């Protein structure tokens, strides 16, 4: 199997995202190897040796996706025996022309603690944890968004993703049987913040499957119970005009992107 | 201010990461606009209108970073009035030659629920939450890694990031004053899993600052208490040969990348 190296003087996240997106266009598998924090020529030479060894072992020239600010270190990697993609590079000169500005690369440009919004993101993670699963409803004034839905419809991972990636303070509140009674009504503690509510729903079959993995053969997991709860919350969303989406076929990344597009919430980080 | 559009038929995360990395090389600000899930020609025409309107308003041609699988939809965006970067495209033909394989783009290649490792990542998030902050020590047999350190040294956000991004099951355990007694010893419940332990430490000044934001002027936040606790844990790490790193100057992305590089843990997702 051919190897793909992702190399950087930082986290190498940019190289990984770019390289993986490119390789995912091809119907074949790769052996992925990430080497972050290559900051000296000595380290870069070590990486080149690893690339050469890999080439010898596999008989296939490895693909090398890299971004490195220091030109001496970059030079060393550019000379590796792999097929080298300094993938940002070719965009820089044309963009300098368009912007009328010389590029001024600095180390740790992205994914570092020096990003202006870093503290906001960590604060948002702490907020999401403290306000997960309806554990408290006292801090909703501070929320950017409050995700609502039945148990196991994807609220918690979505809240965490919104916080960690975008610095958005997302609380989440599960509608329980207590809330439902004869008919689900919007609890007063939520009604006060109605404009922040966003509903999640999910197919009954998928919910049944997820709950069954947690509590096999319980009433909680029964398809009948799942159907009932979902009917109740979807009726509520429609009646109260709460925006909502069905998470069944979507990843947390997709759910989050859709929520941002639908609500117009401002992300704190790109 | 010039605008940068990130457009895709999926989440647009790849466009965002690429575009943002490129633009971060320039010492100027941009107005970032993400438009995910552009899946029809009609939607694409709407996006083109938004780009034109932006150009008219700002007087500066917007930068447009996009990846779209459907060729009719892509065609429409390629004709926008922006400066269009179909940034994966130029790498495809040379790579087809190298791999001896035609590209076979499919929708939702990355960041989707169809990725093989998606369920592993969500399971890891649930694991991180259930085993956060020493809340239970019963499931350590299942852990890929157990982060240890004093309160507020970065364990929780790092555990969540490792889970969400890489599908790694990370528990975390805070050393408390109870554990410390006269001298911090490794609790037996941790000793059993010693090979999974990874320590975090932080500068006393930074810890003091973080704790002070939480509980101002408490003994817990005092610089003296912070110094004492950090001395104890660092001594323990050295004595027990527990690998560790100082998180003071690093983001969760950087801490996670360093942990992965140092431990050789296998990420479940790129």
Short mmCIF file of C-alpha atoms in Angstrom, two decimals:
data_model
loop_
_atom_site.label_atom_id
_atom_site.label_comp_id
_atom_site.label_asym_id
_atom_site.label_seq_id
_atom_site.Cartn_x
_atom_site.Cartn_y
_atom_site.Cartn_z
CA UNK A 1 0.00 0.00 0.00
CA UNK A 2 1.27 3.45 -0.85
CA UNK A 3 2.00 5.78 2.06
CA UNK A 4 0.96 9.41 2.45
CA UNK A 5 3.03 11.60 4.78
CA UNK A 6 1.59 14.75 6.37
CA UNK A 7 4.37 17.01 7.58
CA UNK A 8 4.50 20.43 9.19
CA UNK A 9 6.30 22.65 11.64
CA UNK A 10 2.92 22.92 13.41
CA UNK A 11 0.20 20.37 14.09
CA UNK A 12 0.05 19.21 10.43
CA UNK A 13 -3.75 19.47 10.59
CA UNK A 14 -3.86 21.58 7.42
CA UNK A 15 -1.70 19.05 5.55
CA UNK A 16 -3.89 16.22 6.79
CA UNK A 17 -7.15 17.88 5.78
CA UNK A 18 -5.84 18.85 2.34
CA UNK A 19 -4.11 15.54 1.62
CA UNK A 20 -6.97 13.45 2.87
CA UNK A 21 -9.53 15.40 0.81
CA UNK A 22 -7.41 14.92 -2.29
CA UNK A 23 -6.75 11.22 -1.71
CA UNK A 24 -10.41 10.54 -0.89
CA UNK A 25 -11.12 11.25 -4.58
CA UNK A 26 -9.32 8.02 -5.45
CA UNK A 27 -10.89 4.59 -5.00
CA UNK A 28 -7.93 3.06 -3.15
CA UNK A 29 -6.43 2.88 0.35
CA UNK A 30 -3.36 4.65 1.67
CA UNK A 31 -1.18 4.23 4.73
CA UNK A 32 -1.37 7.61 6.50
CA UNK A 33 1.60 8.92 8.50
CA UNK A 34 1.56 12.30 10.26
CA UNK A 35 4.76 13.97 11.47
CA UNK A 36 4.02 17.28 13.25
CA UNK A 37 6.43 19.84 14.73
CA UNK A 38 9.33 19.36 12.32
CA UNK A 39 11.19 22.48 13.38
CA UNK A 40 14.88 21.87 12.71
CA UNK A 41 16.94 20.76 9.71
CA UNK A 42 18.11 17.80 11.76
CA UNK A 43 14.51 16.69 12.35
CA UNK A 44 13.74 17.26 8.68
CA UNK A 45 16.63 15.01 7.64
CA UNK A 46 15.30 12.33 9.97
CA UNK A 47 11.89 12.64 8.28
CA UNK A 48 13.54 12.32 4.84
CA UNK A 49 15.18 9.12 6.00
CA UNK A 50 11.81 7.80 7.10
CA UNK A 51 10.38 8.64 3.69
CA UNK A 52 13.28 6.90 1.92
CA UNK A 53 12.94 3.83 4.14
CA UNK A 54 9.23 3.71 3.42
CA UNK A 55 9.93 3.92 -0.33
CA UNK A 56 12.43 1.06 -0.10
CA UNK A 57 10.05 -1.10 1.91
CA UNK A 58 6.93 -0.55 -0.14
CA UNK A 59 8.49 -0.06 -3.58
CA UNK A 60 6.06 2.86 -4.06
CA UNK A 61 7.11 6.46 -3.85
CA UNK A 62 5.26 7.99 -0.88
CA UNK A 63 3.14 11.10 -1.29
CA UNK A 64 4.33 13.95 0.93
CA UNK A 65 1.98 16.82 1.83
CA UNK A 66 3.76 19.58 3.71
CA UNK A 67 3.72 23.19 4.83
CA UNK A 68 6.76 24.58 6.66
CA UNK A 69 7.53 28.24 7.30
CA UNK A 70 11.30 28.08 7.88
CA UNK A 71 12.88 27.98 4.43
CA UNK A 72 15.94 25.90 5.46
CA UNK A 73 13.76 23.22 7.03
CA UNK A 74 11.38 23.34 4.06
CA UNK A 75 14.29 22.96 1.65
CA UNK A 76 15.28 19.68 3.31
CA UNK A 77 11.78 18.19 3.00
CA UNK A 78 11.50 19.43 -0.61
CA UNK A 79 14.48 17.20 -1.35
CA UNK A 80 12.88 14.03 0.01
CA UNK A 81 12.55 10.94 -2.16
CA UNK A 82 8.77 11.19 -1.99
CA UNK A 83 6.40 12.93 -4.37
CA UNK A 84 6.40 16.28 -2.66
CA UNK A 85 3.37 18.55 -2.45
CA UNK A 86 4.20 21.94 -0.95
CA UNK A 87 0.54 22.45 -1.65
CA UNK A 88 -0.04 26.02 -0.43
CA UNK A 89 2.98 27.34 -2.25
CA UNK A 90 1.73 27.68 -5.80
CA UNK A 91 -1.22 29.78 -4.63
CA UNK A 92 0.94 32.31 -2.83
CA UNK A 93 2.52 34.26 -5.69
CA UNK A 94 -0.76 34.83 -7.62
CA UNK A 95 -2.49 35.81 -4.39
CA UNK A 96 0.26 38.30 -3.55
CA UNK A 97 -0.46 39.93 -6.87
CA UNK A 98 -4.22 40.03 -6.33
CA UNK A 99 -3.93 41.38 -2.79
CA UNK A 100 -1.06 43.69 -3.61
CA UNK A 101 0.61 42.43 -0.45
CA UNK A 102 3.67 40.24 0.11
CA UNK A 103 2.96 37.06 2.08
CA UNK A 104 4.44 37.14 5.54
CA UNK A 105 4.36 33.59 6.84
CA UNK A 106 4.62 33.22 10.57
CA UNK A 107 4.97 30.05 12.53
CA UNK A 108 1.89 28.57 14.16
CA UNK A 109 -0.51 30.54 12.03
CA UNK A 110 -3.43 28.21 12.53
CA UNK A 111 -4.45 25.66 15.15
CA UNK A 112 -2.29 27.33 17.77
CA UNK A 113 -2.93 28.92 21.14
CA UNK A 114 -1.99 32.25 19.57
CA UNK A 115 -5.17 32.38 17.54
CA UNK A 116 -7.20 35.25 18.84
CA UNK A 117 -10.24 33.09 19.47
CA UNK A 118 -8.50 30.29 21.35
CA UNK A 119 -9.70 31.25 24.83
CA UNK A 120 -13.23 31.70 23.52
CA UNK A 121 -13.22 28.14 22.23
CA UNK A 122 -12.01 26.67 25.51
CA UNK A 123 -14.57 28.71 27.42
CA UNK A 124 -17.25 27.40 25.06
CA UNK A 125 -16.15 23.80 25.73
CA UNK A 126 -16.42 24.38 29.47
CA UNK A 127 -19.84 25.93 28.91
CA UNK A 128 -21.04 22.97 26.82
CA UNK A 129 -19.91 20.52 29.49
CA UNK A 130 -21.47 22.47 32.35
CA UNK A 131 -24.75 22.80 30.46
CA UNK A 132 -24.93 19.36 28.92
CA UNK A 133 -28.04 17.23 29.02
CA UNK A 134 -30.16 19.71 30.95
CA UNK A 135 -27.92 19.32 34.01
CA UNK A 136 -28.67 22.96 34.76
CA UNK A 137 -30.93 25.47 33.07
CA UNK A 138 -29.58 28.49 34.95
CA UNK A 139 -27.08 29.70 32.34
CA UNK A 140 -29.22 29.90 29.22
CA UNK A 141 -28.93 33.69 29.08
CA UNK A 142 -25.28 33.10 28.15
CA UNK A 143 -26.00 30.47 25.47
CA UNK A 144 -25.54 31.15 21.77
CA UNK A 145 -27.83 28.21 21.04
CA UNK A 146 -29.78 25.61 23.01
CA UNK A 147 -30.14 22.24 21.30
CA UNK A 148 -33.27 20.32 22.24
CA UNK A 149 -34.45 16.82 21.40
CA UNK A 150 -35.14 13.39 22.84
CA UNK A 151 -32.42 11.39 24.58
CA UNK A 152 -29.75 10.11 22.13
CA UNK A 153 -30.67 12.24 19.15
CA UNK A 154 -27.16 13.71 18.82
CA UNK A 155 -27.32 16.81 21.03
CA UNK A 156 -24.18 16.27 23.14
CA UNK A 157 -21.59 15.55 20.42
CA UNK A 158 -23.02 18.41 18.37
CA UNK A 159 -22.77 20.83 21.33
CA UNK A 160 -19.15 19.84 21.89
CA UNK A 161 -18.27 20.16 18.23
CA UNK A 162 -19.84 23.62 17.98
CA UNK A 163 -17.84 24.68 21.04
CA UNK A 164 -14.49 23.16 20.16
CA UNK A 165 -14.43 24.07 16.47
CA UNK A 166 -16.37 27.30 16.37
CA UNK A 167 -16.31 28.75 19.89
CA UNK A 168 -20.10 28.67 20.02
CA UNK A 169 -21.69 28.29 23.45
CA UNK A 170 -24.17 25.47 22.97
CA UNK A 171 -26.29 24.17 25.84
CA UNK A 172 -28.49 21.15 25.34
CA UNK A 173 -31.70 20.02 26.92
CA UNK A 174 -33.30 16.58 26.60
CA UNK A 175 -37.09 16.33 26.53
CA UNK A 176 -37.97 13.59 28.98
CA UNK A 177 -41.14 11.70 29.76
CA UNK A 178 -41.73 14.11 32.60
CA UNK A 179 -41.82 16.98 30.13
CA UNK A 180 -44.16 14.99 27.93
CA UNK A 181 -47.04 14.19 30.29
CA UNK A 182 -50.13 13.91 28.12
CA UNK A 183 -48.69 16.17 25.49
CA UNK A 184 -45.27 17.75 25.22
CA UNK A 185 -45.37 21.44 26.02
CA UNK A 186 -42.44 23.82 25.99
CA UNK A 187 -41.16 24.05 29.58
CA UNK A 188 -41.24 27.68 30.86
CA UNK A 189 -37.45 27.65 31.47
CA UNK A 190 -37.02 27.05 27.72
CA UNK A 191 -39.80 29.33 26.55
CA UNK A 192 -37.93 32.34 27.94
CA UNK A 193 -35.11 31.59 25.47
CA UNK A 194 -37.26 30.41 22.61
CA UNK A 195 -35.31 32.29 19.97
CA UNK A 196 -32.19 30.28 20.91
CA UNK A 197 -33.80 26.85 20.57
CA UNK A 198 -32.82 24.47 17.80
CA UNK A 199 -34.42 21.04 17.59
CA UNK A 200 -32.88 17.74 16.58
CA UNK A 201 -34.87 14.76 15.50
CA UNK A 202 -33.89 11.35 14.16
CA UNK A 203 -35.61 8.36 12.57
CA UNK A 204 -37.35 6.02 15.00
CA UNK A 205 -35.43 3.01 13.66
CA UNK A 206 -32.06 4.64 14.18
CA UNK A 207 -33.02 5.90 17.65
CA UNK A 208 -34.24 2.43 18.59
CA UNK A 209 -30.91 0.97 17.44
CA UNK A 210 -28.80 3.53 19.37
CA UNK A 211 -30.84 3.17 22.56
CA UNK A 212 -30.81 -0.60 22.30
CA UNK A 213 -27.01 -0.59 22.29
CA UNK A 214 -27.22 1.27 25.58
CA UNK A 215 -30.11 -0.47 27.31
CA UNK A 216 -31.05 -3.58 25.39
CA UNK A 217 -34.72 -4.55 25.38
CA UNK A 218 -35.76 -1.72 27.70
CA UNK A 219 -38.97 0.20 27.35
CA UNK A 220 -36.71 3.24 26.79
CA UNK A 221 -35.26 1.57 23.69
CA UNK A 222 -38.48 0.06 22.33
CA UNK A 223 -39.47 1.17 18.84
CA UNK A 224 -42.89 2.10 20.20
CA UNK A 225 -41.43 4.44 22.81
CA UNK A 226 -39.03 5.96 20.26
CA UNK A 227 -41.88 6.61 17.82
CA UNK A 228 -44.02 8.21 20.53
CA UNK A 229 -41.25 10.54 21.75
CA UNK A 230 -40.27 11.60 18.26
CA UNK A 231 -43.87 12.32 17.30
CA UNK A 232 -44.23 14.49 20.37
CA UNK A 233 -41.08 16.56 19.78
CA UNK A 234 -41.70 16.99 16.06
CA UNK A 235 -45.22 18.20 16.81
CA UNK A 236 -43.78 20.65 19.32
CA UNK A 237 -41.17 21.96 16.85
CA UNK A 238 -43.88 22.58 14.26
CA UNK A 239 -46.36 24.10 16.67
CA UNK A 240 -43.80 26.42 18.25
CA UNK A 241 -41.98 27.10 14.97
CA UNK A 242 -38.67 25.89 16.39
CA UNK A 243 -36.19 25.31 13.56
CA UNK A 244 -35.09 21.66 13.49
CA UNK A 245 -33.26 19.07 11.49
CA UNK A 246 -33.25 15.33 11.19
CA UNK A 247 -29.80 14.06 12.18
CA UNK A 248 -30.26 10.46 11.01
CA UNK A 249 -28.01 10.56 7.98
CA UNK A 250 -25.60 13.27 9.13
CA UNK A 251 -22.28 13.46 10.97
CA UNK A 252 -21.70 15.99 13.77
CA UNK A 253 -19.69 18.03 11.26
CA UNK A 254 -22.63 18.05 8.86
CA UNK A 255 -25.21 18.75 11.57
CA UNK A 256 -23.08 21.65 12.85
CA UNK A 257 -22.56 23.10 9.37
CA UNK A 258 -26.31 22.90 8.70
CA UNK A 259 -27.17 24.52 12.04
CA UNK A 260 -24.75 27.38 11.36
CA UNK A 261 -26.12 27.89 7.84
CA UNK A 262 -29.73 27.74 9.04
CA UNK A 263 -29.41 29.99 12.10
CA UNK A 264 -26.81 32.44 10.82
CA UNK A 265 -24.85 32.04 14.07
CA UNK A 266 -21.39 33.56 13.77
CA UNK A 267 -18.53 31.15 14.15
CA UNK A 268 -15.62 32.48 16.23
CA UNK A 269 -13.01 30.53 14.32
CA UNK A 270 -12.33 29.35 10.78
CA UNK B 1 -12.46 44.41 3.74
CA UNK B 2 -12.15 41.70 1.12
CA UNK B 3 -14.40 38.65 1.53
CA UNK B 4 -13.42 35.00 1.28
CA UNK B 5 -16.16 32.49 0.39
CA UNK B 6 -15.86 28.81 1.31
CA UNK B 7 -18.25 26.73 -0.76
CA UNK B 8 -18.97 23.05 -1.05
CA UNK B 9 -21.62 20.43 -1.70
CA UNK B 10 -20.64 19.04 1.73
CA UNK B 11 -19.71 20.75 5.00
CA UNK B 12 -17.11 23.05 3.33
CA UNK B 13 -14.67 22.17 6.12
CA UNK B 14 -11.95 21.27 3.61
CA UNK B 15 -12.41 24.58 1.79
CA UNK B 16 -12.30 26.45 5.08
CA UNK B 17 -9.14 24.75 6.31
CA UNK B 18 -7.33 25.21 3.01
CA UNK B 19 -8.48 28.79 2.42
CA UNK B 20 -7.83 29.86 5.96
CA UNK B 21 -4.32 28.36 5.98
CA UNK B 22 -3.53 30.18 2.74
CA UNK B 23 -4.98 33.52 3.86
CA UNK B 24 -3.25 33.31 7.25
CA UNK B 25 0.02 33.80 5.36
CA UNK B 26 -1.03 37.37 4.63
CA UNK B 27 -0.88 40.17 7.22
CA UNK B 28 -4.42 41.39 6.66
CA UNK B 29 -8.00 40.59 7.66
CA UNK B 30 -10.74 39.00 5.60
CA UNK B 31 -14.48 38.69 5.95
CA UNK B 32 -15.12 34.92 5.99
CA UNK B 33 -18.35 33.48 4.56
CA UNK B 34 -19.07 29.75 4.48
CA UNK B 35 -21.82 28.29 2.30
CA UNK B 36 -22.11 24.51 2.75
CA UNK B 37 -24.39 22.00 0.99
CA UNK B 38 -24.63 23.72 -2.39
CA UNK B 39 -26.16 20.76 -4.18
CA UNK B 40 -28.22 22.11 -7.08
CA UNK B 41 -27.57 24.48 -9.98
CA UNK B 42 -30.31 26.71 -8.62
CA UNK B 43 -28.50 26.98 -5.25
CA UNK B 44 -25.23 27.60 -7.06
CA UNK B 45 -26.76 30.46 -9.04
CA UNK B 46 -27.99 31.95 -5.77
CA UNK B 47 -24.43 31.72 -4.39
CA UNK B 48 -23.06 33.43 -7.51
CA UNK B 49 -25.51 36.25 -6.94
CA UNK B 50 -24.28 36.59 -3.36
CA UNK B 51 -20.70 36.75 -4.64
CA UNK B 52 -21.59 39.41 -7.21
CA UNK B 53 -23.48 41.45 -4.61
CA UNK B 54 -20.52 41.24 -2.28
CA UNK B 55 -18.20 42.42 -5.06
CA UNK B 56 -20.49 45.36 -5.79
CA UNK B 57 -20.72 46.33 -2.14
CA UNK B 58 -17.05 46.02 -1.25
CA UNK B 59 -15.50 46.97 -4.58
CA UNK B 60 -13.07 44.08 -4.09
CA UNK B 61 -13.38 40.83 -5.95
CA UNK B 62 -14.08 38.11 -3.36
CA UNK B 63 -11.86 35.03 -3.10
CA UNK B 64 -13.83 31.82 -3.62
CA UNK B 65 -12.48 28.49 -2.37
CA UNK B 66 -14.62 25.57 -3.47
CA UNK B 67 -14.85 21.83 -4.01
CA UNK B 68 -17.98 20.40 -5.62
CA UNK B 69 -18.39 16.92 -7.07
CA UNK B 70 -21.34 17.44 -9.42
CA UNK B 71 -19.88 18.96 -12.59
CA UNK B 72 -22.98 21.00 -13.51
CA UNK B 73 -23.10 22.63 -10.09
CA UNK B 74 -19.33 23.15 -10.13
CA UNK B 75 -19.58 24.77 -13.56
CA UNK B 76 -21.94 27.41 -12.19
CA UNK B 77 -19.63 28.34 -9.30
CA UNK B 78 -16.61 28.38 -11.65
CA UNK B 79 -18.39 31.16 -13.53
CA UNK B 80 -18.81 33.40 -10.46
CA UNK B 81 -17.50 36.94 -10.45
CA UNK B 82 -15.07 36.05 -7.66
CA UNK B 83 -11.49 34.89 -7.94
CA UNK B 84 -12.23 31.19 -8.06
CA UNK B 85 -10.01 28.55 -6.48
CA UNK B 86 -11.14 25.04 -7.34
CA UNK B 87 -8.11 24.22 -5.27
CA UNK B 88 -8.05 20.41 -5.31
CA UNK B 89 -8.53 20.25 -9.06
CA UNK B 90 -5.04 20.97 -10.34
CA UNK B 91 -3.61 18.17 -8.21
CA UNK B 92 -5.96 15.54 -9.58
CA UNK B 93 -4.62 14.94 -13.10
CA UNK B 94 -0.96 14.56 -12.03
CA UNK B 95 -2.00 12.29 -9.18
CA UNK B 96 -4.06 10.12 -11.54
CA UNK B 97 -0.89 9.60 -13.55
CA UNK B 98 1.21 8.75 -10.49
CA UNK B 99 -1.34 6.34 -9.07
CA UNK B 100 -2.30 4.91 -12.46
CA UNK B 101 -5.93 5.28 -11.38
CA UNK B 102 -8.68 7.60 -12.54
CA UNK B 103 -10.15 9.78 -9.77
CA UNK B 104 -13.66 8.74 -8.84
CA UNK B 105 -15.11 11.60 -6.83
CA UNK B 106 -18.08 10.71 -4.68
CA UNK B 107 -20.24 13.05 -2.70
CA UNK B 108 -19.62 13.38 1.02
CA UNK B 109 -16.16 11.90 0.84
CA UNK B 110 -14.95 13.44 4.07
CA UNK B 111 -16.57 14.77 7.24
CA UNK B 112 -19.67 12.65 6.64
CA UNK B 113 -21.44 9.94 8.57
CA UNK B 114 -20.42 7.53 5.81
CA UNK B 115 -16.80 7.60 6.88
CA UNK B 116 -15.94 4.17 8.19
CA UNK B 117 -14.73 5.48 11.51
CA UNK B 118 -17.69 7.72 12.31
CA UNK B 119 -19.29 5.46 14.92
CA UNK B 120 -15.89 4.92 16.58
CA UNK B 121 -15.51 8.68 17.03
CA UNK B 122 -18.96 9.12 18.58
CA UNK B 123 -18.33 6.17 20.88
CA UNK B 124 -15.03 7.79 21.89
CA UNK B 125 -16.82 11.06 22.71
CA UNK B 126 -19.28 9.21 24.91
CA UNK B 127 -16.35 7.41 26.56
CA UNK B 128 -14.50 10.69 27.21
CA UNK B 129 -17.59 12.24 28.81
CA UNK B 130 -18.33 9.21 30.98
CA UNK B 131 -14.71 9.02 32.13
CA UNK B 132 -14.00 12.71 32.52
CA UNK B 133 -12.36 14.16 35.60
CA UNK B 134 -11.95 10.86 37.43
CA UNK B 135 -15.74 10.52 37.72
CA UNK B 136 -15.24 6.79 37.48
CA UNK B 137 -12.10 4.67 37.28
CA UNK B 138 -13.90 1.47 36.35
CA UNK B 139 -13.48 1.61 32.59
CA UNK B 140 -9.74 2.15 32.24
CA UNK B 141 -9.25 -1.28 30.65
CA UNK B 142 -11.07 0.17 27.65
CA UNK B 143 -9.06 3.41 27.48
CA UNK B 144 -6.54 4.11 24.72
CA UNK B 145 -4.95 6.73 26.96
CA UNK B 146 -5.50 8.16 30.45
CA UNK B 147 -4.54 11.81 30.85
CA UNK B 148 -3.44 12.78 34.35
CA UNK B 149 -2.59 16.13 35.91
CA UNK B 150 -3.74 18.71 38.43
CA UNK B 151 -7.10 20.42 38.16
CA UNK B 152 -7.30 22.84 35.17
CA UNK B 153 -4.18 21.72 33.36
CA UNK B 154 -6.04 21.03 30.10
CA UNK B 155 -7.06 17.40 30.47
CA UNK B 156 -10.76 17.66 29.61
CA UNK B 157 -10.61 19.66 26.35
CA UNK B 158 -7.71 17.47 25.21
CA UNK B 159 -9.67 14.27 25.96
CA UNK B 160 -12.63 15.57 23.98
CA UNK B 161 -10.49 16.66 21.06
CA UNK B 162 -8.72 13.29 20.89
CA UNK B 163 -12.13 11.58 20.88
CA UNK B 164 -13.94 13.82 18.42
CA UNK B 165 -11.14 14.22 15.88
CA UNK B 166 -9.27 10.97 16.13
CA UNK B 167 -11.66 8.43 17.68
CA UNK B 168 -9.25 7.86 20.56
CA UNK B 169 -10.77 6.80 23.88
CA UNK B 170 -9.22 9.19 26.37
CA UNK B 171 -10.11 9.08 30.06
CA UNK B 172 -8.75 11.70 32.40
CA UNK B 173 -7.96 11.70 36.09
CA UNK B 174 -7.20 14.77 38.23
CA UNK B 175 -4.66 14.42 41.03
CA UNK B 176 -6.30 15.98 44.07
CA UNK B 177 -5.06 16.98 47.48
CA UNK B 178 -6.38 13.67 48.77
CA UNK B 179 -4.05 11.84 46.40
CA UNK B 180 -1.20 14.07 47.48
CA UNK B 181 -1.14 13.58 51.25
CA UNK B 182 2.45 14.05 52.33
CA UNK B 183 3.77 13.10 48.95
CA UNK B 184 1.92 12.26 45.74
CA UNK B 185 2.00 8.55 45.03
CA UNK B 186 0.45 6.82 42.07
CA UNK B 187 -2.99 5.57 43.18
CA UNK B 188 -3.31 1.76 42.74
CA UNK B 189 -6.28 2.20 40.36
CA UNK B 190 -3.92 4.08 38.02
CA UNK B 191 -0.86 1.89 38.59
CA UNK B 192 -2.66 -1.06 37.02
CA UNK B 193 -2.83 0.93 33.77
CA UNK B 194 0.50 2.68 34.05
CA UNK B 195 1.42 2.13 30.41
CA UNK B 196 -1.64 4.16 29.38
CA UNK B 197 -0.87 7.20 31.52
CA UNK B 198 0.14 10.51 29.98
CA UNK B 199 0.82 13.52 32.19
CA UNK B 200 0.01 17.16 31.60
CA UNK B 201 1.68 19.99 33.41
CA UNK B 202 1.46 23.76 33.08
CA UNK B 203 3.31 26.80 34.40
CA UNK B 204 2.31 27.88 37.91
CA UNK B 205 1.55 31.41 36.73
CA UNK B 206 -0.81 30.24 34.01
CA UNK B 207 -2.51 27.76 36.35
CA UNK B 208 -2.94 30.45 38.98
CA UNK B 209 -4.53 32.70 36.36
CA UNK B 210 -6.93 30.03 35.08
CA UNK B 211 -7.98 28.96 38.58
CA UNK B 212 -8.40 32.55 39.67
CA UNK B 213 -10.92 33.11 36.89
CA UNK B 214 -12.90 30.23 38.34
CA UNK B 215 -12.52 30.81 42.08
CA UNK B 216 -10.97 34.19 42.69
CA UNK B 217 -8.67 34.53 45.71
CA UNK B 218 -9.25 30.96 46.89
CA UNK B 219 -6.54 28.79 48.39
CA UNK B 220 -7.15 26.51 45.36
CA UNK B 221 -6.12 29.36 43.04
CA UNK B 222 -3.21 30.69 45.10
CA UNK B 223 0.15 30.70 43.39
CA UNK B 224 1.61 28.86 46.36
CA UNK B 225 -0.93 26.03 46.04
CA UNK B 226 -0.42 25.86 42.26
CA UNK B 227 3.35 25.62 42.66
CA UNK B 228 3.05 22.91 45.30
CA UNK B 229 0.69 20.76 43.24
CA UNK B 230 2.75 21.12 40.06
CA UNK B 231 5.96 20.21 41.88
CA UNK B 232 4.29 17.10 43.23
CA UNK B 233 2.95 15.89 39.88
CA UNK B 234 6.14 16.63 37.98
CA UNK B 235 8.13 14.70 40.58
CA UNK B 236 5.72 11.82 40.18
CA UNK B 237 5.99 11.85 36.38
CA UNK B 238 9.77 11.72 36.61
CA UNK B 239 9.90 9.10 39.32
CA UNK B 240 7.41 6.82 37.60
CA UNK B 241 8.70 7.60 34.10
CA UNK B 242 5.27 8.75 32.94
CA UNK B 243 5.60 10.65 29.65
CA UNK B 244 4.36 14.21 30.04
CA UNK B 245 4.22 17.60 28.42
CA UNK B 246 3.84 21.18 29.49
CA UNK B 247 0.62 22.56 28.00
CA UNK B 248 1.23 26.24 28.86
CA UNK B 249 1.94 27.51 25.37
CA UNK B 250 -0.07 24.99 23.39
CA UNK B 251 -3.59 24.72 21.98
CA UNK B 252 -5.61 21.51 22.36
CA UNK B 253 -4.82 20.80 18.72
CA UNK B 254 -1.09 21.11 19.43
CA UNK B 255 -1.25 19.13 22.67
CA UNK B 256 -3.15 16.36 20.90
CA UNK B 257 -0.72 16.27 17.96
CA UNK B 258 2.21 16.10 20.38
CA UNK B 259 0.61 13.32 22.41
CA UNK B 260 -0.05 11.29 19.27
CA UNK B 261 3.49 11.80 18.02
CA UNK B 262 5.01 10.95 21.41
CA UNK B 263 2.90 7.88 22.22
CA UNK B 264 2.50 6.45 18.74
CA UNK B 265 -1.24 6.02 19.36
CA UNK B 266 -3.09 5.24 16.15
CA UNK B 267 -5.64 7.80 15.10
CA UNK B 268 -8.86 6.32 13.76
CA UNK B 269 -9.49 9.21 11.38
CA UNK B 270 -7.58 11.61 9.19
#
